[in-house]
mmCIF file of C-alpha atoms in Angstrom:
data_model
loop_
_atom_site.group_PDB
_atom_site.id
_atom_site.type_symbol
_atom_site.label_atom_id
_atom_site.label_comp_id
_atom_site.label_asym_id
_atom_site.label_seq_id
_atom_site.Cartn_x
_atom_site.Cartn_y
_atom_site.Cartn_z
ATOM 1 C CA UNK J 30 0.000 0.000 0.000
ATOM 2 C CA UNK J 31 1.283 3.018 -0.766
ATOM 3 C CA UNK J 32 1.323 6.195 1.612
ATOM 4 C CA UNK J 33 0.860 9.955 0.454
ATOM 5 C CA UNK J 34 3.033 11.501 -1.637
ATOM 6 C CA UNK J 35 3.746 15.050 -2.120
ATOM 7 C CA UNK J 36 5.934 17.094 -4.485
ATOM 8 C CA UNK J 37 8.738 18.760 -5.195
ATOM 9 C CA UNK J 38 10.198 18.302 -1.845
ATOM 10 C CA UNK J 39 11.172 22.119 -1.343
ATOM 11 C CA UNK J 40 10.642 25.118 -3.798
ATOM 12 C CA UNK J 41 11.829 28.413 -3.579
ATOM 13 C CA UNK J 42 9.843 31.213 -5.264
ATOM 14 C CA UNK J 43 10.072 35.003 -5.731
ATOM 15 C CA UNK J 44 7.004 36.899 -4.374
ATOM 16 C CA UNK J 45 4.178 38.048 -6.735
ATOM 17 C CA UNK J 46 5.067 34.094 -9.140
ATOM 18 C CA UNK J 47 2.377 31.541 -8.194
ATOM 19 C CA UNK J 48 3.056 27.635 -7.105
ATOM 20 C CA UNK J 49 1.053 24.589 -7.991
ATOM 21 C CA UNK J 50 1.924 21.832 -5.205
ATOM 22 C CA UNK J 51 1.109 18.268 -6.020
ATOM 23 C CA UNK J 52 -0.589 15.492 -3.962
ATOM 24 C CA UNK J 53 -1.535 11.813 -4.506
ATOM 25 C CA UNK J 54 -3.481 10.268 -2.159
ATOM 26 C CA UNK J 55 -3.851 6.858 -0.467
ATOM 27 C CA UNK J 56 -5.089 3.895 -1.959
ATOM 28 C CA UNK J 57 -8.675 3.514 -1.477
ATOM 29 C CA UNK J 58 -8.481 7.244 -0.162
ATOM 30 C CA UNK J 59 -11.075 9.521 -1.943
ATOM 31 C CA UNK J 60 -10.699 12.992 0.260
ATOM 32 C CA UNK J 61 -7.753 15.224 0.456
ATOM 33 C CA UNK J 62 -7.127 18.117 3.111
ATOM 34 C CA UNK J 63 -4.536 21.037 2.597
ATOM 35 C CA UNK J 64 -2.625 22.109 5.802
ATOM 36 C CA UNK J 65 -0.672 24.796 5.753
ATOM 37 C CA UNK J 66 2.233 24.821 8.736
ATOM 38 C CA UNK J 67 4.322 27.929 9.392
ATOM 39 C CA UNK J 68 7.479 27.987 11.257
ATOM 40 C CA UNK J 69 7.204 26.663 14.873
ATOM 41 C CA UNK J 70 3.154 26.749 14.354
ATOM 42 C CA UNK J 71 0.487 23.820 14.320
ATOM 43 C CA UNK J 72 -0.869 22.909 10.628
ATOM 44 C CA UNK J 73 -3.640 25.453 9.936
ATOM 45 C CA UNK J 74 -6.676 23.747 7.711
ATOM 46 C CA UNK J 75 -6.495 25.570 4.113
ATOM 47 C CA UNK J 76 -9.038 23.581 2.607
ATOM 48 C CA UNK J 77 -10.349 19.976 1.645
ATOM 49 C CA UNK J 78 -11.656 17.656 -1.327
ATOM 50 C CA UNK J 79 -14.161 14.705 -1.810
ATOM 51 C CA UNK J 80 -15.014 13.167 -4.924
ATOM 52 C CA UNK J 81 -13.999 16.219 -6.736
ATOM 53 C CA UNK J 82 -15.356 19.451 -5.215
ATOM 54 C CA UNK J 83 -14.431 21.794 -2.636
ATOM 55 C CA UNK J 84 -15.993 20.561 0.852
ATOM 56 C CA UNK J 85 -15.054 22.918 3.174
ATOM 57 C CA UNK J 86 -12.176 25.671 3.561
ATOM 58 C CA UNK J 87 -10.234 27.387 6.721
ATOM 59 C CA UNK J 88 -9.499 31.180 6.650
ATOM 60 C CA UNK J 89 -7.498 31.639 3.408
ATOM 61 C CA UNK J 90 -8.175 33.955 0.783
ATOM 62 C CA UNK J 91 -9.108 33.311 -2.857
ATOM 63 C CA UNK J 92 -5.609 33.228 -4.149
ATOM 64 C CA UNK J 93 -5.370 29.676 -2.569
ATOM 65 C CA UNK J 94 -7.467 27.144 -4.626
ATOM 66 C CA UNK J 95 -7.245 23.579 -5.313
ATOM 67 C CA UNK J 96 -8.073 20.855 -7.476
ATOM 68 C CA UNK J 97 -9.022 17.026 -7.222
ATOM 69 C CA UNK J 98 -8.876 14.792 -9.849
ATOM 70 C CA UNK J 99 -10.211 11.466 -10.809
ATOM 71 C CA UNK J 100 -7.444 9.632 -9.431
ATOM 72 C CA UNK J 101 -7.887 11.458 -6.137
ATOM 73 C CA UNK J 102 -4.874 13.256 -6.503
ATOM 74 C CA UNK J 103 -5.192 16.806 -5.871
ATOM 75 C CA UNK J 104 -3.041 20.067 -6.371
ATOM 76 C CA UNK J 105 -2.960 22.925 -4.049
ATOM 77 C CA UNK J 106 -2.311 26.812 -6.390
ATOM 78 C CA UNK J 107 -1.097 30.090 -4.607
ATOM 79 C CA UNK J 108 -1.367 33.307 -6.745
ATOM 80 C CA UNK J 109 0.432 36.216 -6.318
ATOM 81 C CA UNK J 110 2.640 34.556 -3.459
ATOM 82 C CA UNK J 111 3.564 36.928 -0.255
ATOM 83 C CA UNK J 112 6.367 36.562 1.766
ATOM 84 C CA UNK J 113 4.164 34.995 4.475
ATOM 85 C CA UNK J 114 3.138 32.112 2.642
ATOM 86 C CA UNK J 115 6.651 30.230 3.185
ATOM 87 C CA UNK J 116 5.771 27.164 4.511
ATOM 88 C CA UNK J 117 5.264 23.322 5.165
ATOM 89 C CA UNK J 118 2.671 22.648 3.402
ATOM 90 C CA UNK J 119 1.176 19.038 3.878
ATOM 91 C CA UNK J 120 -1.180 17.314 2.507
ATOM 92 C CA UNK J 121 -3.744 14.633 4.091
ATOM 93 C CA UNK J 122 -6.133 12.039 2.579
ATOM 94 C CA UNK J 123 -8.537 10.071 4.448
ATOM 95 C CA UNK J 124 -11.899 7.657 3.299
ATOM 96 C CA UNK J 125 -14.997 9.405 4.020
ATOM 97 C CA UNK J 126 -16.391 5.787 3.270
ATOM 98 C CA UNK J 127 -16.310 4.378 6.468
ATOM 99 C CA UNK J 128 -16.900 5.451 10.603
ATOM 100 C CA UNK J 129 -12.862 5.352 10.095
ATOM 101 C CA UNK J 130 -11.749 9.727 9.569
ATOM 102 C CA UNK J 131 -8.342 9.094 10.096
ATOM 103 C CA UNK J 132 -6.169 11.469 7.913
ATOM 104 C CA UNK J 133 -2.840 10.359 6.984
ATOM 105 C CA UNK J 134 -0.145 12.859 5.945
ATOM 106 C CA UNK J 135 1.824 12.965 3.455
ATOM 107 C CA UNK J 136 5.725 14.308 4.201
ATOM 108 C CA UNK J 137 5.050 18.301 2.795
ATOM 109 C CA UNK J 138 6.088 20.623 0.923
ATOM 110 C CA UNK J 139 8.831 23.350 2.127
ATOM 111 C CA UNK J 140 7.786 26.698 0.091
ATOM 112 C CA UNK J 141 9.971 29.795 0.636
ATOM 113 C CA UNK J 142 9.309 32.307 -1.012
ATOM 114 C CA UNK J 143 11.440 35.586 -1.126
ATOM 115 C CA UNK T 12 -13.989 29.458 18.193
ATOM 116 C CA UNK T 13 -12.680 25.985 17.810
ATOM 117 C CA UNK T 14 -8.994 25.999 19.755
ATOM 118 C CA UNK T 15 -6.347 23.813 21.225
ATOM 119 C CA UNK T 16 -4.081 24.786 24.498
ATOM 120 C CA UNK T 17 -0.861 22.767 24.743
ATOM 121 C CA UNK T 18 1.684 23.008 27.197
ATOM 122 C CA UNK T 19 4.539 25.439 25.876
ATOM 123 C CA UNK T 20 7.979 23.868 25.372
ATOM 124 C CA UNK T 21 10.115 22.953 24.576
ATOM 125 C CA UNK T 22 10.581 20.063 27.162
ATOM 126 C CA UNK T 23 13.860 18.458 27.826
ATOM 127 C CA UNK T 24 13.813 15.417 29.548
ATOM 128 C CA UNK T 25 16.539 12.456 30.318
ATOM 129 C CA UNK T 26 16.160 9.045 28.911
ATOM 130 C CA UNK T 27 13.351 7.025 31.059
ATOM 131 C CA UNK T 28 12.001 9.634 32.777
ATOM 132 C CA UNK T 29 8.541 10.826 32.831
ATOM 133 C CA UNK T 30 6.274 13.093 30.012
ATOM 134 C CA UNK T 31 3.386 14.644 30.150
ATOM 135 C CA UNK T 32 2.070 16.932 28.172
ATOM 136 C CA UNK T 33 -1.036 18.904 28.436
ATOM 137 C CA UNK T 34 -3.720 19.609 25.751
ATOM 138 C CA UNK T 35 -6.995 21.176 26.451
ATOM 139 C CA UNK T 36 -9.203 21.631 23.789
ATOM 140 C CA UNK T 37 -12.950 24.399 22.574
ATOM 141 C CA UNK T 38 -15.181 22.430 20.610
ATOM 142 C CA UNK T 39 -18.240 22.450 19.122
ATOM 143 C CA UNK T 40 -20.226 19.455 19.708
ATOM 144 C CA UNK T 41 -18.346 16.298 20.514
ATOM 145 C CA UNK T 42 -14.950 16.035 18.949
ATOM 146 C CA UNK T 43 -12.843 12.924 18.432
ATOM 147 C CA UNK T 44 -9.028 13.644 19.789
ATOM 148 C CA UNK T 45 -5.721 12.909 18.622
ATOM 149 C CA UNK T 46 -2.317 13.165 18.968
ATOM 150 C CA UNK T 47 0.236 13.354 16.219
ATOM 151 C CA UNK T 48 3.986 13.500 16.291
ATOM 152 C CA UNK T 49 6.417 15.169 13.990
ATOM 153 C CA UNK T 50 10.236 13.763 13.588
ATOM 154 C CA UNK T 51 12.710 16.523 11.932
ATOM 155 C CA UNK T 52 12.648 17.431 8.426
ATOM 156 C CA UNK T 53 9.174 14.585 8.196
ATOM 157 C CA UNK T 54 5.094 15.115 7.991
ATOM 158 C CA UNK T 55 3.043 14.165 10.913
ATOM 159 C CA UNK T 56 2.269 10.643 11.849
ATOM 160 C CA UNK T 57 -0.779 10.194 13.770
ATOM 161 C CA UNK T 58 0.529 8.642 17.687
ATOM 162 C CA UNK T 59 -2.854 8.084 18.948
ATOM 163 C CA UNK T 60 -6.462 8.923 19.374
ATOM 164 C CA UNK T 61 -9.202 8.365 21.449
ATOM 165 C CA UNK T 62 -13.734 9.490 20.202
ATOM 166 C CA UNK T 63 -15.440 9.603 22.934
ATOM 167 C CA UNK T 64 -15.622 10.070 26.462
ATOM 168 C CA UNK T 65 -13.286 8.086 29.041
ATOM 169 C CA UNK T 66 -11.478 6.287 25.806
ATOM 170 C CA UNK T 67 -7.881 5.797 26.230
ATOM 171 C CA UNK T 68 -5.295 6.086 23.796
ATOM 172 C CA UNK T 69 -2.025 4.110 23.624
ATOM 173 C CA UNK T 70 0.731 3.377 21.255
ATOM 174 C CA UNK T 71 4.091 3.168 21.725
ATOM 175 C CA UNK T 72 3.994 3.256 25.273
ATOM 176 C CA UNK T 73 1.989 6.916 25.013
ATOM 177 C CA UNK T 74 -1.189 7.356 26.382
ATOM 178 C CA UNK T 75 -4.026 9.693 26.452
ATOM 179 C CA UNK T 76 -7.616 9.906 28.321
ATOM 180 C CA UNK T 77 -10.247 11.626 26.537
ATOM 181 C CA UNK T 78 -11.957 13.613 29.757
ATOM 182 C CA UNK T 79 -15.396 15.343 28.676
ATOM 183 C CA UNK T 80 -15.438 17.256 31.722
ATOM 184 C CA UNK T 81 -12.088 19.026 31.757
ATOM 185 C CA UNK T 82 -11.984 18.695 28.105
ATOM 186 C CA UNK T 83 -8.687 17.685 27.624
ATOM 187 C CA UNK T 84 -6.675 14.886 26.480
ATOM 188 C CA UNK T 85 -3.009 14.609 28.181
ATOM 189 C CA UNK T 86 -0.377 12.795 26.723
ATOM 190 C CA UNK T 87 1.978 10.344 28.830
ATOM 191 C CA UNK T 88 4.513 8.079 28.944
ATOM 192 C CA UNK T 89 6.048 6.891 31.693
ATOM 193 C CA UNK T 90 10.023 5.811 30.209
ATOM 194 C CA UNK T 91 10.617 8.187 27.097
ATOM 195 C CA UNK T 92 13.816 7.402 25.046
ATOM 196 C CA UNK T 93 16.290 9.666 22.880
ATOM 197 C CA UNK T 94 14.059 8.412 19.613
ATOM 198 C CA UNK T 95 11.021 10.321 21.284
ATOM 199 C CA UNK T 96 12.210 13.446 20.190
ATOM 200 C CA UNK T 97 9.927 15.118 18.165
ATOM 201 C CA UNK T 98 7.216 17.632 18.409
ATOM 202 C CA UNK T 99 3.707 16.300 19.279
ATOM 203 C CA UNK T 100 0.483 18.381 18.302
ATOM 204 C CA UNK T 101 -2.887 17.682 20.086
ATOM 205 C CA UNK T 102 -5.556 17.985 17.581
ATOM 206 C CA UNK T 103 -9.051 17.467 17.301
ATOM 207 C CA UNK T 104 -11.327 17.118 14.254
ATOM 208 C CA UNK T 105 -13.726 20.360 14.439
ATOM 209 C CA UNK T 106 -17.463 20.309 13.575
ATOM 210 C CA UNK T 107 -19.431 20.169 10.531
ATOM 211 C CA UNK T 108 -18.703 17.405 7.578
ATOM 212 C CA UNK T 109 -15.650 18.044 6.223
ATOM 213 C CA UNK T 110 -13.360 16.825 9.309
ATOM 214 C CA UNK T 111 -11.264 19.019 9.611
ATOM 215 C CA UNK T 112 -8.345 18.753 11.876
ATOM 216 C CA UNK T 113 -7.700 22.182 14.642
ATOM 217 C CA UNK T 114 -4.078 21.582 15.914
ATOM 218 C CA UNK T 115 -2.300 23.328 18.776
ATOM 219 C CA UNK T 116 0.988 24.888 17.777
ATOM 220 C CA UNK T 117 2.965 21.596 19.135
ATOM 221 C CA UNK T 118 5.552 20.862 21.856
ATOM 222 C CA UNK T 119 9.121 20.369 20.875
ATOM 223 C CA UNK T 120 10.369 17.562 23.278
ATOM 224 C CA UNK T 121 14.409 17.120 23.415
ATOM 225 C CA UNK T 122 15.142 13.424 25.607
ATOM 226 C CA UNK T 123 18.816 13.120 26.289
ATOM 227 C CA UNK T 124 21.129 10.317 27.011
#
């Protein structure tokens, strides 16, 4: 079975570019949460995914959207990047299938962006 | 709102002696608890958990008692070793249906030789 994956395993960007970070889920998983975890911070909830479509998002603005696709896999996009958006940030998937809501991380993303 | 308290840190300890940490929790409703740990330079691997009242949680010689009525959910062990160091985040998935997780900002724990 394999676990979550995430990639690229660090990026650096300039503020102002945008990033597209990439997430494949679980097998059998079919809902994917963003996390985003500054320095010495918790994860903060950015948003999540089921079957597709958006089901539920923390306190981020629009310039933070995501995709799911098919497969599960999803993709996390930040426009117009600010300096405080440097980062971990992880993603989770989970089966909404079952009693069973464990969410199971993947090992993150490190985004700096200067 | 929806928060977690945990015990500031960092903690340093000396092999086999004892940890807690605290976690209190604000919910909405009737929240299932966890614990997760993070190892340097990894993602978070969930420790434990406990979903309802009076459960107990245990892995790894760590435990954790879900208590309604102080809503909170300590973690222990009672012999931690060098290879426990990490930072552990109390967490609890929030209301509505997209279980979310809330995490408190984490405890860095240092256990020395």
């Amino acid at each position: 079975e394999t676990g979550v994956t995430q990639s690229p395993t660090h990026l650096i960007k300039t503020r102002g570019q945008q990033v597209t970070l990439r997430c494949s889920s679980q097998s059998g998983h079919n809902t994917v949460s963003w996390y985003q975890q500054a320095l010495g911070q918790g994860p903060q909830f950015i948003f999540q995914y089921y079957r597709e479509e958006e089901n539920g998002r923390g306190n981020f603005p629009p310039r933070f959207s995501g995709l799911q696709f098919p497969n599960y896999s999803s993709e996390l996009n930040v426009n117009a990047l600010e300096l405080d958006d440097s980062a971990l940030y992880l993603c989770a998937s989970s089966s909404q299938a079952g009693v069973d809501y464990e969410q199971y991380f993947g090992p993150g993303t490190r985004l700096t962006v200067t | 709102g929806d928060s977690v308290t945990q015990m500031e840190g960092p903690v340093t300890l000396s092999e086999e002696a004892f940890l807690t940490i605290n976690c209190t929790y604000t919910a909405t409703g009737y929240p299932s608890l966890f614990w997760y740990v993070q190892y340097p330079g990894e993602g978070l691997q969930l420790l434990l958990k406990a979903t309802k009242a009076d459960d107990k949680g245990s892995n790894k010689g760590f435990e954790a008692t879900y208590r309604k009525e102080t809503t909170s959910f300590h973690l222990e062990k009672g012999s931690v070793q060098v290879s426990d160091s990490a930072v552990y985040f109390c967490a609890f998935f929030s209301g509505g249906s997209n279980y979310k997780l809330t995490f408190g900002k984490g405890t860095l724990l240092t256990v020395n030789p």
